C-alpha positions as a printed Julia matrix, in Angstrom:
379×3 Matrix{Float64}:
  14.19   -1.46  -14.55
  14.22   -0.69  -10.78
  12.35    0.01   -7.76
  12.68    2.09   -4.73
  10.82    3.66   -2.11
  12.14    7.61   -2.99
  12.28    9.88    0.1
   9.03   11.93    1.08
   8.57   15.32   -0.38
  10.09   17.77    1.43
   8.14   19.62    4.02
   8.09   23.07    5.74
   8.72   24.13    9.15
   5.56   22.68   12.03
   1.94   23.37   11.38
  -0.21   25.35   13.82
  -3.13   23.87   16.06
  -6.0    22.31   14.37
  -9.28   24.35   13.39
 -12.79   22.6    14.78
 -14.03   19.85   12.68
 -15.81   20.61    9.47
 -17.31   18.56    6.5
 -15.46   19.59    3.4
 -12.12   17.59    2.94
  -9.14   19.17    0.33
  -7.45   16.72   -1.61
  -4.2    15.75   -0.28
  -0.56   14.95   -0.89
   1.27   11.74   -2.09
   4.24   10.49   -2.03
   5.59    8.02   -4.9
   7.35    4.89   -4.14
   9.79    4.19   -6.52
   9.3     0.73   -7.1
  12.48   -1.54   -7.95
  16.34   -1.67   -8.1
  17.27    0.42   -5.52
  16.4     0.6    -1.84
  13.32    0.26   -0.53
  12.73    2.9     2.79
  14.53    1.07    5.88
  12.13   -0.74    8.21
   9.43   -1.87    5.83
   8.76   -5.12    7.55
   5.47   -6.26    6.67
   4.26   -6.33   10.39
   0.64   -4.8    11.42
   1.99   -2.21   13.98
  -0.32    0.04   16.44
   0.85    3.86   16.7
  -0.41    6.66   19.07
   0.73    9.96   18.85
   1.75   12.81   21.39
  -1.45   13.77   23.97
  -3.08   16.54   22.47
  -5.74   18.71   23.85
  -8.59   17.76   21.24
  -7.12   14.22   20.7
  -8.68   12.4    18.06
  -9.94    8.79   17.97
  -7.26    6.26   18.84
  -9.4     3.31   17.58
 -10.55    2.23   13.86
 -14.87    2.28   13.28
 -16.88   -0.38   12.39
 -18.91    1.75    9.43
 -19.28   -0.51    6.51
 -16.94    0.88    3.61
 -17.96    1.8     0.38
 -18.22   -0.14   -1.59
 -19.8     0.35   -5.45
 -21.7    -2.62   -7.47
 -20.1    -4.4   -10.24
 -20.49   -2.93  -13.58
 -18.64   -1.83  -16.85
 -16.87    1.46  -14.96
 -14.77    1.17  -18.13
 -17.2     1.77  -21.11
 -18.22    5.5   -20.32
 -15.48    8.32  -21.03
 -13.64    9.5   -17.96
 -14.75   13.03  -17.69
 -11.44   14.59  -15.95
 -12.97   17.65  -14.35
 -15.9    16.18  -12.79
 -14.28   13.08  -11.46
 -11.57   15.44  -10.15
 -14.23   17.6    -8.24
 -16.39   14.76   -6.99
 -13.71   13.16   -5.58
 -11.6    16.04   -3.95
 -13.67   16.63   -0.88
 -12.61   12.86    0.05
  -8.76   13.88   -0.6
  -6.47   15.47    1.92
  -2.54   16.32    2.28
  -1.08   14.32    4.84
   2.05   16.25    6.93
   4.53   14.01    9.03
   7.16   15.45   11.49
  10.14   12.85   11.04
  13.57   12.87   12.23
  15.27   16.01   10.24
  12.31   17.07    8.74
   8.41   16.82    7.13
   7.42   14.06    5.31
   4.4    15.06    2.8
   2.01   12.32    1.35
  -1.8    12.13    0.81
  -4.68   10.69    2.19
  -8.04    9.25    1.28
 -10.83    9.8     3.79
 -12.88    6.32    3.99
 -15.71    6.52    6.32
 -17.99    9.75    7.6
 -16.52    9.01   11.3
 -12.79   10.53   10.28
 -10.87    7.43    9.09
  -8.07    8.09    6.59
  -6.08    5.61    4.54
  -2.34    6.55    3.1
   0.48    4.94    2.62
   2.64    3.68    5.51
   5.89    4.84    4.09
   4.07    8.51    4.53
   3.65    8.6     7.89
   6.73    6.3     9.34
   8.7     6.47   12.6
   6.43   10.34   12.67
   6.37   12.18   16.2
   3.28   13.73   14.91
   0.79   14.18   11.81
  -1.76   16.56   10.73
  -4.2    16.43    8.18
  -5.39   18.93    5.72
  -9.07   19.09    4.13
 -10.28   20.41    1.03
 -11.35   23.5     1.41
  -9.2    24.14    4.43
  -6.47   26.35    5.02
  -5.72   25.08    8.39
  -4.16   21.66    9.56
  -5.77   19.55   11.81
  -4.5    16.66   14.27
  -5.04   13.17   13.71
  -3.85    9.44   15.21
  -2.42    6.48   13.75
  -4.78    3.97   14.21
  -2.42    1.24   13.01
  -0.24    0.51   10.19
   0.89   -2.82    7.67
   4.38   -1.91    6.45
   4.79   -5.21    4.29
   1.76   -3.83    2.26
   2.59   -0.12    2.66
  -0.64    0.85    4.01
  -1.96    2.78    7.22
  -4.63    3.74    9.21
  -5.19    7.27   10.43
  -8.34    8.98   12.62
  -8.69   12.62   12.89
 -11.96   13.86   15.51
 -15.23   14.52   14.46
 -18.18   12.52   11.93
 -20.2    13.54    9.22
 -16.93   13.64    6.6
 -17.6    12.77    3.3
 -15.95    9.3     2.27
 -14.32    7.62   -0.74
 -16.03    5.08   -2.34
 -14.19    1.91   -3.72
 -14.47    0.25   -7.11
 -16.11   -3.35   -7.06
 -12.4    -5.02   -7.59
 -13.78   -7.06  -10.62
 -15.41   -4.15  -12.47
 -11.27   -3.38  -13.21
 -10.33   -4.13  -16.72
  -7.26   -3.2   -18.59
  -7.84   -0.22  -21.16
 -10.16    1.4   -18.31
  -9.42    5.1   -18.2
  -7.95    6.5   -14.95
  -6.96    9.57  -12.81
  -4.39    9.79  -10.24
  -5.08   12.21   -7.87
  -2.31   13.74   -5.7
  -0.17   16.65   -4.4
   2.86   16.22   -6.44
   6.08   17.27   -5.04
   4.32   18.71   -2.24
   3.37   22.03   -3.77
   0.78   24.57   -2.54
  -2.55   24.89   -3.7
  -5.14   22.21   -5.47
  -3.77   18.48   -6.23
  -3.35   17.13   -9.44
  -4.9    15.5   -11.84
  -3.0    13.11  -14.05
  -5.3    11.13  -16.93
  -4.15    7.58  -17.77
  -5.01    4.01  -18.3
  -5.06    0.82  -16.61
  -2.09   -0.91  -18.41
  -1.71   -4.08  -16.17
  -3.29   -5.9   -13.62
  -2.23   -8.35  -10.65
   1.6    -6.91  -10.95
   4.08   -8.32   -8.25
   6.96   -5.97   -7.48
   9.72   -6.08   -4.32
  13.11   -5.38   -2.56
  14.33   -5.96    0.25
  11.7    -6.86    2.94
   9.19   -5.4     1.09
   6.88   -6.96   -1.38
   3.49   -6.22   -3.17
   1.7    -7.85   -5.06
  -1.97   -7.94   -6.96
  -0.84   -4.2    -7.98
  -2.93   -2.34  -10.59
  -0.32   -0.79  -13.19
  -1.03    2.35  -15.11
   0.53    4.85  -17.24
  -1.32    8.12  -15.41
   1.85   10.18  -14.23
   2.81    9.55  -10.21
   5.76   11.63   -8.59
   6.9    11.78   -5.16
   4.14   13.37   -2.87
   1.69   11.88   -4.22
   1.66    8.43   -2.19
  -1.64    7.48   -0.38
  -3.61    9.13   -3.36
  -6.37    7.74   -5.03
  -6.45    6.11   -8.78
  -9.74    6.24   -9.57
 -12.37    5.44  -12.56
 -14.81    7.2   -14.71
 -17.63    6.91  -11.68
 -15.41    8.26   -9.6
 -14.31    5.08   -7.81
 -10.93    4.24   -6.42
  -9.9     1.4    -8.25
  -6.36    1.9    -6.03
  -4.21    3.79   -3.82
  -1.62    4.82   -5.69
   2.08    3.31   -4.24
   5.15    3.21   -6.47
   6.97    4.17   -9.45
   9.37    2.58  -12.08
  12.65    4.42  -12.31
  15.12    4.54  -15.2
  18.51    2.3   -14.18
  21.82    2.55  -16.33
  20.54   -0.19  -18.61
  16.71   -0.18  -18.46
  14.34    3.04  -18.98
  10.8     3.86  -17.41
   8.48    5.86  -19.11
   4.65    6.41  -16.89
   5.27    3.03  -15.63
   3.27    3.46  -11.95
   1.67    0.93   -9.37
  -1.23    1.33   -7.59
  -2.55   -1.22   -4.38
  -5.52   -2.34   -5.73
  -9.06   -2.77   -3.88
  -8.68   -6.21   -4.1
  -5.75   -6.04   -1.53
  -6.4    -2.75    0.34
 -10.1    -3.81    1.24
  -9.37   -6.52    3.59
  -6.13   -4.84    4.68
  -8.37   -2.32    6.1
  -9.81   -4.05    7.89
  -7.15   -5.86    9.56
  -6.0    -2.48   10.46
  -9.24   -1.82   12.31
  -8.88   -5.17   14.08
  -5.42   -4.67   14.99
  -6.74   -1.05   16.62
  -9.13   -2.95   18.54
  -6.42   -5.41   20.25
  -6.29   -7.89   17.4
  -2.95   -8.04   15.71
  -2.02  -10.04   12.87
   0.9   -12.3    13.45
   2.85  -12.15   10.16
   3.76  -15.74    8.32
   7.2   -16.87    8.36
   9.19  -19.89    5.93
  12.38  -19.62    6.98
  14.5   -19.78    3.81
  16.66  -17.85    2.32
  15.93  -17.03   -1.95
  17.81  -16.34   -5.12
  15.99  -15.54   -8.59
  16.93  -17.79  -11.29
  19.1   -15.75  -13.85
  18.11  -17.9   -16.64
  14.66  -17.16  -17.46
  13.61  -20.56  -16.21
  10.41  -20.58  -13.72
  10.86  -20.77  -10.03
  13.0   -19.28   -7.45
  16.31  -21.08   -6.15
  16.4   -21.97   -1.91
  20.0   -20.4    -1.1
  19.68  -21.04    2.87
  17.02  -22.4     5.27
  17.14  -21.58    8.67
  17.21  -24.18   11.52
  14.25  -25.2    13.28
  11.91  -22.98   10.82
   8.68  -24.18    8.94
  10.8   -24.87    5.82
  13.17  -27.05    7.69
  11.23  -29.08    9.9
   9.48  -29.98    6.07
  12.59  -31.35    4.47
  13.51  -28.12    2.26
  17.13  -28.37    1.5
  19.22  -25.45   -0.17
  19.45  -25.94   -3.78
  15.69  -26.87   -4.24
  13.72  -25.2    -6.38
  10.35  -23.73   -5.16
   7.75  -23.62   -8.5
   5.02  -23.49   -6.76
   2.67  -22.01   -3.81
  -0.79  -23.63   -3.37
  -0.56  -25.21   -6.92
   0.04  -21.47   -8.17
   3.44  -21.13  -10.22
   6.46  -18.78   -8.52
   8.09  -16.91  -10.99
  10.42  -15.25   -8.67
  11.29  -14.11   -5.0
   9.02  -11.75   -5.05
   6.37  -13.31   -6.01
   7.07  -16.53   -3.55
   7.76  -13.86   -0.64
   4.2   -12.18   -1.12
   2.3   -15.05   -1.54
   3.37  -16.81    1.97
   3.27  -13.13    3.45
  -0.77  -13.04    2.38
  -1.14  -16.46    4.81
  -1.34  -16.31    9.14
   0.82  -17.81   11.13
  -0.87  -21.49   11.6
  -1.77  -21.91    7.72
  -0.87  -24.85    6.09
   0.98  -24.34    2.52
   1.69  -26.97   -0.28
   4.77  -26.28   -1.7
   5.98  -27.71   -4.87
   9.58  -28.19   -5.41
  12.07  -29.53   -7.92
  14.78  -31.41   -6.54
  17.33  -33.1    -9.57
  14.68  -33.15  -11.37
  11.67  -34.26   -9.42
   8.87  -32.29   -8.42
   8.01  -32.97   -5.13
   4.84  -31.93   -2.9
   5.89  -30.32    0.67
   2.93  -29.76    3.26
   4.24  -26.78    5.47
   2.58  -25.18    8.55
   3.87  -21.63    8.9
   4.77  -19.6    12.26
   4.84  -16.1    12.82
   8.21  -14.64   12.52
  10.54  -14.93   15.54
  10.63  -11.9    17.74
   6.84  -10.46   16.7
């Protein structure tokens, strides 16, 4: 099976100005990340980065709030039937299509509006390397300017501020009210077309999934079978009380020797919660200095656990602790690495300054390494 970030859904020609600020938000468009065996979208680092866009007349915001996000109580989301319709309408208004100019073209994704003073989350493959992006809300027929506030490409999500208050905002599933079996909608504008988003009805068929390439890997992902296609990144999956459980992120794609069927990933509110608010931070002058091991990986081919050191760089974290290539890295933190991916998203969810046990196997002996990270070189 692989995984790739697919190119945005095409776009149309530049939007006109933006209409005055009103309450009512229109759901939006996503676009799908392919997730797997092909190529990721270049540049997908994992660094926080800070964006501002061209100076507008009416320029919006250029700094994250500090309104509480909402958050609903745990409970059994799961045990009531997910009425489609209703769900779909009580969460449009917090829904909106998200339009990119990028080099050649318009990249089209959707956003989720996540606090009453304008802040909208997506996904950072959406809005990357844009010149400009505008916003549109339900209920709208007009685009409307907003900001990048900030954006973490290593977890594929982003920040964005449009002018005004008094929005209607998204409120997020208690992360351990998620069970598998729970009924789900994604919400999105597939393919970019006109008109209302859809509405795809699904379960959640996995939880905590891992999945990577290249630089860029994700992990604690909510899986589900509710149909995803390209435009609808930055979407919503949400539950029967019309919660997002996750913002819907990737797809599996067929390969010449595996098949996909409705095999999608969402970033769940376990991760995107706290990510949020590092985005905020990072608006507000604080930016997160990405951790860094210095070694270089290869996945084990024989179904055995861990994930085989090919290289380690000189005078890196992993070096100065005695890892060697050849050793075998089973474990982070006393929890087991099945493979690169996993290993490269679990040292990517430390700071720079954390310490890190790392358990390896060297001809045959485990061994215990204490490692101190650093932020990469060059951030």
């Amino acid at each position: 099976m692989a995984f790739d970030l697919p190119p945005p859904a095409p776009g149309s020609s530049p939007l006109p100005p933006a209409p005055p600020v009103s309450r009512r938000v229109r759901p939006s468009v996503m676009l799908v990340i392919v997730v797997g065996a092909v190529a990721w979208i270049a540049g997908l680092t994992g660094a926080i980065f800070g964006g501002q866009l061209s100076d507008w007349l009416d320029r919006p915001p250029t700094r994250g709030s500090d309104e509480p996000l909402r958050v609903g109580e745990a409970r059994d989301a799961g045990a009531a039937r997910l009425d489609v319709a209703a769900v779909a309408d009580y969460v449009a208004p917090t829904v909106v299509t998200i339009s990119a100019d990028v080099s050649g073209g318009t990249s089209l994704g959707t956003g989720l509006i996540i606090s009453s003073k304008g802040e909208i989350l997506t996904n950072a493959h959406v809005i990357e390397n844009a010149s400009e992006i505008r916003v549109r809300l339900a209920g709208e027929s007009e685009p409307r300017r907003v900001n990048l506030i900030a954006a973490d490409r290593g977890n594929d999500l982003a920040l964005l501020r449009m002018s005004g208050d008094g929005y209607e905002s998204a409120i997020f599933a208690d992360p351990e009210s998620v069970r598998i079996g729970d009924e789900v909608i994604a919400i999105g504008f597939a393919l970019g077309l006109d008109g209302e988003p859809s509405v795809t009805l699904g379960i959640v068929s996995a939880l905590d999934r891992t999945i990577g390439q290249g630089n860029v890997y994700l992990d604690g992902l909510i899986q589900t079978d509710a149909a995803i296609s390209s435009g609808n990144s930055g979407g919503p999956l949400v539950n029967a009380a019309g919660e997002v459980v996750g913002i819907n992120t990737a797809v599996a794609r067929d390969t010449l020797t595996t098949s996909a069927t409705n095999v999608s990933f969402a970033i769940s509110t376990t991760e995107a919660l706290p990510i949020i608010e590092a985005l905020r931070a990072q608006a507000d002058g604080v930016e997160r200095e990405e951790a860094y091991f210095g070694v270089g990986l290869a996945d084990r081919t024989d179904g055995g656990q861990g994930v085989v050191v090919s290289s380690v760089e000189e005078d890196t974290p992993a070096a100065n602790a005695g890892v060697v290539a050849g050793d075998l890295i089973v474990a982070v933190d006393g929890a087991a690495t099945d493979g690169s991916a996993g290993l490269i998203a679990a040292i990517r969810d430390h700071n720079a300054g954390d310490p890190v046990t790392i358990t390896i196997v060297r001809e045959g002996d485990p061994i215990d390494m204490t490692v101190t990270l650093t932020s990469r070189p060059g951030q």
